[in-house]
Coordinates of C-alpha atoms and ligand atoms in Angstrom, one line a residue:
X49 CA -47.6 22.0 33.3
X50 CA -44.8 19.4 33.5
X51 CA -44.1 17.8 30.2
X52 CA -40.7 16.2 31.1
X53 CA -39.8 15.0 34.6
X54 CA -36.1 14.6 34.0
X55 CA -34.2 16.0 31.0
X56 CA -30.6 15.4 30.2
X57 CA -28.7 17.9 28.0
X58 CA -25.4 16.7 26.8
X59 CA -23.5 19.8 25.7
X60 CA -24.6 22.8 27.8
X61 CA -23.4 25.4 25.4
X62 CA -25.2 28.1 23.4
X63 CA -27.9 25.8 22.0
X64 CA -28.1 23.3 24.9
X65 CA -28.0 26.1 27.5
X66 CA -30.6 28.2 25.6
X67 CA -33.0 25.1 25.4
X68 CA -32.6 24.5 29.1
X69 CA -33.3 28.1 30.0
X70 CA -36.4 28.3 27.7
X71 CA -37.9 25.1 29.1
X72 CA -37.3 26.2 32.6
X73 CA -38.9 29.6 31.8
X74 CA -41.9 27.7 30.3
X75 CA -42.2 25.6 33.4
X76 CA -42.5 22.3 31.5
X77 CA -39.6 20.4 33.0
X78 CA -38.9 19.4 36.6
X79 CA -35.2 18.7 36.6
X80 CA -32.4 19.3 34.1
X81 CA -29.2 17.3 34.3
X82 CA -26.3 18.8 32.3
X83 CA -23.4 16.8 30.9
X84 CA -20.1 18.0 29.4
X85 CA -16.4 17.6 29.6
X86 CA -15.5 20.7 31.6
X87 CA -16.6 20.8 35.2
X88 CA -16.0 24.6 35.4
X89 CA -18.4 25.1 32.5
X90 CA -21.0 22.9 34.1
X91 CA -20.7 24.6 37.5
X92 CA -21.1 27.9 35.7
X93 CA -24.4 26.5 34.2
X94 CA -25.6 25.7 37.7
X95 CA -24.6 29.1 39.0
X96 CA -26.5 30.7 36.1
X97 CA -29.6 28.7 37.0
X98 CA -29.5 26.9 33.6
X99 CA -29.3 23.3 34.9
X100 CA -30.1 21.7 38.3
X101 CA -27.2 19.3 38.5
X102 CA -24.4 17.9 36.4
X103 CA -22.5 14.7 35.6
X104 CA -19.4 14.4 33.4
X105 CA -20.1 10.7 32.8
X106 CA -22.7 10.4 30.0
X107 CA -24.2 7.1 31.3
X108 CA -24.8 8.6 34.8
X109 CA -26.3 11.8 33.3
X110 CA -28.7 9.8 31.1
X111 CA -29.8 7.5 33.9
X112 CA -33.5 8.0 34.8
X113 CA -34.2 10.7 32.2
X114 CA -37.3 10.7 30.0
X115 CA -35.6 12.8 27.3
X116 CA -32.0 13.2 26.3
X117 CA -30.9 16.1 24.1
X118 CA -27.5 15.8 22.4
X119 CA -26.1 19.3 21.8
X120 CA -22.4 18.7 21.2
X121 CA -20.6 19.4 17.9
X122 CA -21.7 16.9 15.2
X123 CA -18.2 15.3 15.0
X124 CA -18.5 14.3 18.7
X125 CA -22.0 12.7 18.4
X126 CA -21.1 9.1 17.6
X127 CA -19.0 8.7 20.7
X128 CA -21.8 10.3 22.8
X129 CA -24.5 7.9 21.2
X130 CA -22.3 4.9 22.1
X131 CA -22.2 6.0 25.8
X132 CA -26.0 6.8 25.8
X133 CA -26.7 3.3 24.5
X134 CA -25.3 1.8 27.7
X135 CA -27.6 3.7 30.0
X136 CA -30.8 4.8 28.2
X137 CA -33.9 2.6 28.5
X138 CA -36.0 1.8 25.4
X139 CA -38.5 4.4 26.6
X140 CA -36.0 7.2 26.8
X141 CA -36.6 9.7 24.0
X142 CA -33.3 10.8 22.4
X143 CA -33.0 13.8 20.2
X144 CA -30.2 16.1 18.9
X145 CA -29.7 19.6 17.7
X146 CA -26.9 19.0 15.1
X147 CA -26.7 21.2 12.1
X148 CA -26.3 18.3 9.7
X149 CA -28.8 15.4 9.8
X150 CA -27.5 12.7 7.4
X151 CA -24.2 12.5 9.4
X152 CA -26.0 12.4 12.8
X153 CA -28.2 9.5 11.6
X154 CA -25.1 7.8 10.3
X155 CA -23.5 8.3 13.7
X156 CA -26.4 6.8 15.7
X157 CA -26.6 3.9 13.3
X158 CA -22.9 3.2 13.8
X159 CA -23.3 3.3 17.6
X160 CA -26.6 1.3 17.9
X161 CA -26.4 -1.0 14.8
X162 CA -29.6 0.6 13.5
X163 CA -31.4 3.8 14.2
X164 CA -33.6 3.4 17.3
X165 CA -37.3 4.2 17.1
X166 CA -36.8 6.5 20.1
X167 CA -34.4 8.8 18.3
X168 CA -35.9 12.0 16.8
X169 CA -33.3 14.0 14.8
X170 CA -33.8 17.7 15.1
X171 CA -32.2 21.0 14.2
X172 CA -33.1 24.5 15.6
X173 CA -32.5 27.1 12.9
X174 CA -31.3 29.6 15.4
X175 CA -28.0 30.6 16.8
X176 CA -25.4 33.4 17.2
X177 CA -21.7 33.6 16.5
X178 CA -21.1 33.1 20.3
X179 CA -20.5 29.8 22.1
X180 CA -20.8 28.4 25.6
X181 CA -23.4 28.5 28.3
X182 CA -22.6 32.2 29.1
X183 CA -23.9 33.1 25.6
X184 CA -27.2 31.1 26.1
X185 CA -30.5 32.9 26.5
X186 CA -34.1 31.8 26.9
X187 CA -35.5 33.7 23.9
X188 CA -33.1 32.2 21.3
X189 CA -35.8 30.1 19.7
X190 CA -38.7 32.5 19.8
X191 CA -40.5 32.4 16.4
X192 CA -37.5 30.5 15.0
X193 CA -37.8 27.3 13.0
X194 CA -36.9 23.9 14.3
X195 CA -36.7 21.2 11.7
X196 CA -37.3 17.5 12.7
X197 CA -36.2 14.8 10.3
X198 CA -37.8 11.6 11.6
X199 CA -37.3 8.3 9.8
X200 CA -40.0 5.9 8.8
X201 CA -39.5 3.8 11.9
X202 CA -39.3 6.8 14.3
X203 CA -41.8 6.4 17.2
X204 CA -44.8 8.8 16.6
X205 CA -45.2 9.5 20.3
X206 CA -41.5 10.4 20.5
X207 CA -41.8 12.9 17.6
X208 CA -44.9 14.5 19.3
X209 CA -43.0 14.9 22.6
X210 CA -40.0 16.5 20.9
X211 CA -42.2 18.7 18.8
X212 CA -44.1 19.9 22.0
X213 CA -40.8 20.5 23.8
X214 CA -39.6 22.8 21.0
X215 CA -43.0 24.5 20.8
X216 CA -42.7 25.3 24.5
X217 CA -39.6 27.3 23.7
X218 CA -41.6 29.5 21.3
X219 CA -40.2 27.8 18.2
X220 CA -42.2 26.9 15.1
X221 CA -41.6 23.2 14.3
X222 CA -41.7 21.6 10.9
X223 CA -40.7 18.2 9.4
X224 CA -38.4 17.5 6.5
X225 CA -36.7 14.7 4.7
X226 CA -33.1 14.2 5.8
X227 CA -31.4 14.9 2.4
X228 CA -33.6 17.9 1.7
X229 CA -32.7 19.3 5.1
X230 CA -29.0 18.9 4.4
X231 CA -29.3 20.4 0.8
X232 CA -31.3 23.4 2.1
X233 CA -29.0 24.1 5.0
X234 CA -25.8 23.7 2.9
X235 CA -27.1 26.7 0.8
X236 CA -28.7 28.9 3.5
X237 CA -26.3 28.4 6.4
X238 CA -23.2 26.3 5.6
X239 CA -22.1 28.2 2.4
X240 CA -22.5 31.7 4.0
X241 CA -20.4 30.6 6.9
X242 CA -17.7 29.2 4.6
X243 CA -17.7 32.4 2.6
X244 CA -17.4 34.6 5.7
X245 CA -14.5 32.5 7.1
X246 CA -12.7 32.5 3.7
X247 CA -13.2 36.2 3.0
X248 CA -11.8 37.3 6.4
X249 CA -8.9 34.9 6.1
X250 CA -8.0 36.2 2.6
X251 CA -8.2 39.8 3.7
X252 CA -6.3 39.2 6.9
X253 CA -3.4 37.8 4.9
X254 CA -3.1 40.9 2.7
X255 CA -0.2 43.2 3.6
X256 CA -2.5 46.1 4.2
X257 CA -4.6 44.2 6.7
X258 CA -4.1 46.6 9.6
X259 CA -5.6 49.3 7.3
X260 CA -8.3 47.1 5.9
X261 CA -9.7 46.3 9.4
X262 CA -9.2 49.9 10.5
X263 CA -11.4 51.2 7.7
X264 CA -13.9 48.3 7.8
X265 CA -17.4 49.7 7.4
X266 CA -20.8 48.4 8.2
X267 CA -21.0 46.2 5.1
X268 CA -17.8 44.3 6.2
X269 CA -19.1 43.9 9.7
X270 CA -22.5 42.7 8.5
X271 CA -21.1 40.2 6.1
X272 CA -18.4 38.8 8.3
X273 CA -20.0 38.6 11.8
X274 CA -20.5 34.9 11.4
X275 CA -16.7 34.4 10.9
X276 CA -16.5 34.9 14.7
X277 CA -18.3 31.5 15.1
X278 CA -16.6 28.5 16.7
X279 CA -14.1 27.0 14.2
X280 CA -14.4 23.5 15.6
X281 CA -18.2 23.5 15.2
X282 CA -18.0 24.8 11.6
X283 CA -15.2 22.4 10.7
X284 CA -17.4 19.5 11.9
X285 CA -20.4 20.9 9.8
X286 CA -18.3 21.2 6.7
X287 CA -16.9 17.7 6.8
X288 CA -20.2 16.2 7.8
X289 CA -22.2 17.8 5.0
X290 CA -19.5 17.6 2.4
X291 CA -21.4 16.6 -0.8
X292 CA -24.3 19.1 -0.4
X293 CA -21.8 21.9 0.5
X294 CA -19.6 21.1 -2.5
X295 CA -22.5 21.1 -4.9
X296 CA -23.8 24.6 -3.9
X297 CA -20.2 25.9 -3.6
X298 CA -19.4 24.9 -7.2
X299 CA -22.6 26.6 -8.4
X300 CA -21.6 29.8 -6.5
X301 CA -18.0 29.6 -7.9
X302 CA -19.4 29.6 -11.5
X303 CA -21.7 32.5 -10.8
X304 CA -18.9 34.5 -9.1
X305 CA -16.6 33.8 -12.1
X306 CA -19.2 35.2 -14.4
X307 CA -19.6 38.3 -12.3
X308 CA -15.8 38.7 -12.3
X309 CA -15.7 38.4 -16.1
X310 CA -18.5 41.0 -16.4
X311 CA -16.5 43.4 -14.3
X312 CA -13.4 42.8 -16.4
X313 CA -15.4 43.4 -19.6
X314 CA -17.2 46.4 -18.3
X315 CA -20.5 44.5 -18.9
X316 CA -22.7 46.9 -16.9
X317 CA -25.9 45.2 -18.0
X318 CA -24.8 41.9 -16.5
X319 CA -23.6 43.4 -13.3
X320 CA -26.8 45.5 -12.8
X321 CA -29.0 42.5 -13.6
X322 CA -27.3 40.4 -10.9
X323 CA -27.4 43.2 -8.3
X324 CA -31.1 44.1 -9.1
X325 CA -32.2 40.4 -8.9
X326 CA -30.2 39.9 -5.7
X327 CA -31.7 43.1 -4.1
X328 CA -35.2 42.1 -5.0
X329 CA -34.7 38.6 -3.5
X330 CA -33.2 39.9 -0.3
X331 CA -35.8 42.7 0.1
X332 CA -38.6 40.1 -0.3
X333 CA -36.9 37.7 2.2
X334 CA -36.5 40.4 4.9
X335 CA -40.1 41.7 4.7
Ligands
LIG570 P1 -21.2 25.3 22.0 O1 -21.8 26.6 22.6 O2 -19.7 25.2 21.8 O3 -21.6 24.1 23.0 C1 -21.2 22.8 22.8 C2 -21.2 22.1 24.1 O4 -20.8 20.8 23.9 C3 -20.1 22.7 25.1 O5 -20.8 23.1 26.2 C4 -19.2 21.6 25.4 O6 -19.0 21.4 26.8 C5 -19.9 20.3 24.9 N1 -19.0 19.3 24.3 C6 -18.2 19.5 23.3 N2 -17.6 18.3 23.0 C7 -18.1 17.4 23.9 C8 -17.9 16.0 24.1 N3 -17.0 15.3 23.3 N4 -18.5 15.4 25.1 C9 -19.4 16.1 25.9 N5 -19.6 17.5 25.7 C10 -19.0 18.1 24.7 O7 -21.9 24.9 20.6 P2 -23.4 25.2 20.1 O8 -23.4 26.4 19.3 O9 -24.3 25.1 21.3 O10 -23.6 23.9 19.2 C11 -24.0 22.7 19.6 C12 -24.6 21.9 18.5 O11 -25.7 22.7 18.0 C13 -23.8 21.6 17.3 O12 -24.0 20.3 16.9 C14 -24.2 22.5 16.3 O13 -24.1 22.0 15.0 C15 -25.7 22.8 16.6 N6 -26.2 24.1 16.2 C16 -25.5 25.2 16.4 C17 -26.1 26.4 16.0 C18 -25.3 27.7 16.2 O14 -25.6 28.7 15.5 N7 -24.4 27.8 17.1 C19 -27.4 26.5 15.5 C20 -28.1 25.3 15.4 C21 -27.5 24.1 15.8 P3 -17.6 21.5 27.5 O15 -17.2 22.9 27.4 O16 -17.8 20.9 28.8 O17 -16.7 20.6 26.6

């Protein structure tokens, strides 16, 4: 059953492309207009059957759409919102997929003067270390969480439509306060990415690096897979969720220092306690 007549996706990459594929597969959208900077990427999205047509001009892409999804890196959102403002009607529902929510709300407020009631901030907690439309797939959101962080003035009907759109992809949708979202994601997603990038960078700078990577075992691969993620996207996330990331990073640095001291002092009890607690938490989480 058609839920959306015309949908515009600005940023037809991993997330935007996967959303388009999932909605097409679910048969809930008539036409999908893609928008981006690179015509070759957009043509590829047509060739792959992800979108129906494309525009490189945001205002033209948005014209006549019921719903607009902004799926570009968070640092590019303010400029996109400014362009959407010139073309979207008051009835056009606007949503985003950005990994940080406080900064995206700040960006739309800067573009519009205030946050429009038709804007529903969103974040699918799903992804891979790959980028671009070629990495997109319809099943990315199956049984994965999507968090919406509407404000007090957000239109209820717009929230319902965005919720239904995500549910049609197979996702489980919940709502959260903006700051709570940014604190939770700083700990569960942003810090692990920061650590993976930092660890690989440190090891790659060691003299023995050729040997280190040659003998890298499963643990190294598991821990560092996400260091293959897009640097620009993660740069934007780090600078746009700075306070929450710094807070959890400082806490982690203290704990790591304590663990280092325990190793230096042969404090087996401390080391075993940390490892046992961590294993119990990880085992419980992965059940
Ligand atoms: P991606 O695969 O690199 O896709 C981003 C798309 O945005 C590209 O297709 C690019 O198109 C377009 N784009 C970039 N800058 C633009 C601009 N200034 N104007 C118009 N289009 C622009 O990245 P992604 O992983 O889908 O991430 C997109 C968003 O989803 C980000 O905000 C990210 O925080 C969020 N997110 C990512 C994940 C994840 O794990 N990857 C998970 C949840 C949420 P062109 O090639 O044409 O420039």
